[in-house]
Amino acid sequence: QVQLVESGGGLVQAGGSLRLSCAASGRTFSSCAMAWFRQAPEKEREFVAAIGWRGGNTRYADSVKGRFTISRDNAKNTVYLQMNSLKREDTAVYYCAADQTSLTPWVVRLNKDEYDLWGQGTQVTVSS
């Protein structure tokens, strides 16, 4: 069964850090672009960060630039999201997603509709 499983969420104080992990199984994801999205209560799911096949191309939402870092370890079939200087507005359920139709190592998409495999999500709560 092909699936993505997120972990690493939790409760943290503003200014703190968390590292999310997304473990992929059921197939190799080294030729998939990967991304993180998040969804706060009563809000649309929004793009956070994305990374190309080999990690050489990354994109970030303006709201997290300079604070979050996406990375991947293809040998472990795992994608990470390092989140520093967390703010209350970062509180959301964070989802990992795979674009299994990405054709080149450099294509990185920001639209959630381009991603065809999703994890179940992990809650991140930032307190003041």
Protein backbone atom coordinates (compact mmCIF):
# COMPACT_ATOMS: atom_id res chain seq x y z
CA GLN A 1 0.00 0.00 0.00
CA VAL A 2 1.38 3.37 -1.03
CA GLN A 3 1.15 5.85 1.79
CA LEU A 4 2.63 8.87 3.52
CA VAL A 5 2.83 9.08 7.29
CA GLU A 6 3.62 12.35 9.05
CA SER A 7 5.08 12.67 12.53
CA GLY A 8 6.72 15.26 14.75
CA GLY A 9 3.82 17.58 15.45
CA GLY A 10 2.96 18.80 18.91
CA LEU A 11 2.57 21.77 21.21
CA VAL A 12 5.35 24.37 21.28
CA GLN A 13 5.72 27.90 22.57
CA ALA A 14 6.03 30.81 20.22
CA GLY A 15 9.63 31.21 19.13
CA GLY A 16 10.28 27.51 19.45
CA SER A 17 11.08 24.85 16.86
CA LEU A 18 9.67 21.59 15.58
CA ARG A 19 10.79 19.13 12.94
CA LEU A 20 8.15 17.29 10.98
CA SER A 21 8.87 14.06 9.15
CA CYS A 22 7.00 12.37 6.34
CA ALA A 23 7.81 8.71 5.78
CA ALA A 24 6.79 7.28 2.43
CA SER A 25 6.17 3.61 1.83
CA GLY A 26 4.87 1.32 -0.84
CA ARG A 27 7.01 2.72 -3.64
CA THR A 28 10.12 4.79 -4.12
CA PHE A 29 9.49 8.52 -3.99
CA SER A 30 12.85 9.62 -5.34
CA SER A 31 11.17 10.68 -8.60
CA CYS A 32 8.31 12.56 -6.94
CA ALA A 33 8.17 16.18 -6.01
CA MET A 34 7.11 16.45 -2.37
CA ALA A 35 5.42 19.22 -0.45
CA TRP A 36 3.99 20.33 2.85
CA PHE A 37 0.63 22.02 3.16
CA ARG A 38 -1.26 23.16 6.22
CA GLN A 39 -4.83 23.80 7.18
CA ALA A 40 -6.00 25.91 10.10
CA PRO A 41 -9.55 25.65 11.46
CA GLU A 42 -12.11 27.15 9.07
CA LYS A 43 -9.44 27.99 6.52
CA GLU A 44 -8.44 26.59 3.16
CA ARG A 45 -5.51 24.19 2.92
CA GLU A 46 -2.50 26.28 1.94
CA PHE A 47 0.91 25.67 0.48
CA VAL A 48 3.89 25.77 2.85
CA ALA A 49 6.93 24.34 1.05
CA ALA A 50 7.89 22.01 -1.78
CA ILE A 51 11.00 20.23 -2.97
CA GLY A 52 12.07 18.63 -6.23
CA TRP A 53 13.30 15.08 -6.75
CA ARG A 54 16.87 15.61 -5.71
CA GLY A 55 16.34 18.44 -3.28
CA GLY A 56 17.98 21.02 -5.48
CA ASN A 57 14.83 23.03 -6.09
CA THR A 58 12.74 24.30 -3.20
CA ARG A 59 9.87 26.75 -2.91
CA TYR A 60 8.30 28.37 0.13
CA ALA A 61 5.23 30.36 1.01
CA ASP A 62 6.12 33.96 1.81
CA SER A 63 4.77 33.51 5.33
CA VAL A 64 7.40 30.88 6.20
CA LYS A 65 10.44 32.00 4.20
CA GLY A 66 13.50 32.28 6.36
CA ARG A 67 11.91 30.26 9.17
CA PHE A 68 11.05 26.87 7.62
CA THR A 69 13.31 24.53 5.68
CA ILE A 70 12.17 21.57 3.61
CA SER A 71 14.59 18.73 2.88
CA ARG A 72 14.53 15.11 1.82
CA ASP A 73 16.51 11.92 2.24
CA ASN A 74 15.72 9.70 -0.73
CA ALA A 75 17.64 6.78 0.75
CA LYS A 76 15.18 6.85 3.66
CA ASN A 77 12.16 7.78 1.54
CA THR A 78 11.56 10.64 3.98
CA VAL A 79 10.83 14.34 3.70
CA TYR A 80 11.36 16.81 6.52
CA LEU A 81 10.11 20.23 7.48
CA GLN A 82 12.26 22.09 9.97
CA MET A 83 10.21 24.86 11.55
CA ASN A 84 11.98 27.57 13.53
CA SER A 85 10.78 30.81 15.14
CA LEU A 86 7.26 29.46 15.26
CA LYS A 87 4.36 31.87 15.54
CA ARG A 88 0.80 31.40 16.75
CA GLU A 89 -0.40 31.77 13.18
CA ASP A 90 1.57 28.63 12.25
CA THR A 91 -0.94 26.59 14.23
CA ALA A 92 -2.56 24.11 11.84
CA VAL A 93 -2.71 20.51 10.74
CA TYR A 94 0.32 19.92 8.52
CA TYR A 95 0.01 17.54 5.59
CA CYS A 96 2.67 15.88 3.50
CA ALA A 97 1.90 15.40 -0.19
CA ALA A 98 3.47 13.70 -3.19
CA ASP A 99 3.26 14.71 -6.83
CA GLN A 100 3.62 11.32 -8.46
CA THR A 101 3.29 12.76 -11.96
CA SER A 102 6.19 15.20 -11.79
CA LEU A 103 8.17 14.71 -15.01
CA THR A 104 11.47 16.36 -14.22
CA PRO A 105 13.65 16.85 -11.14
CA TRP A 106 13.13 20.60 -11.33
CA VAL A 107 9.33 20.81 -11.40
CA VAL A 108 7.93 22.00 -8.09
CA ARG A 109 4.25 22.80 -7.91
CA LEU A 110 2.48 25.00 -5.41
CA ASN A 111 -1.13 24.08 -6.17
CA LYS A 112 -2.58 21.42 -3.90
CA ASP A 113 -4.60 20.03 -6.81
CA GLU A 114 -1.34 18.93 -8.46
CA TYR A 115 -0.59 16.52 -5.61
CA ASP A 116 -2.18 13.11 -5.79
CA LEU A 117 -1.10 11.40 -2.59
CA TRP A 118 -1.60 12.78 0.91
CA GLY A 119 -0.76 11.83 4.45
CA GLN A 120 -3.23 11.92 7.33
CA GLY A 121 -1.76 15.09 8.83
CA THR A 122 -0.05 16.04 12.07
CA GLN A 123 -1.22 18.78 14.42
CA VAL A 124 1.09 21.68 15.22
CA THR A 125 -0.05 24.04 17.96
CA VAL A 126 1.92 27.15 18.84
CA SER A 127 1.07 28.84 22.13
CA SER A 128 1.91 32.39 23.12
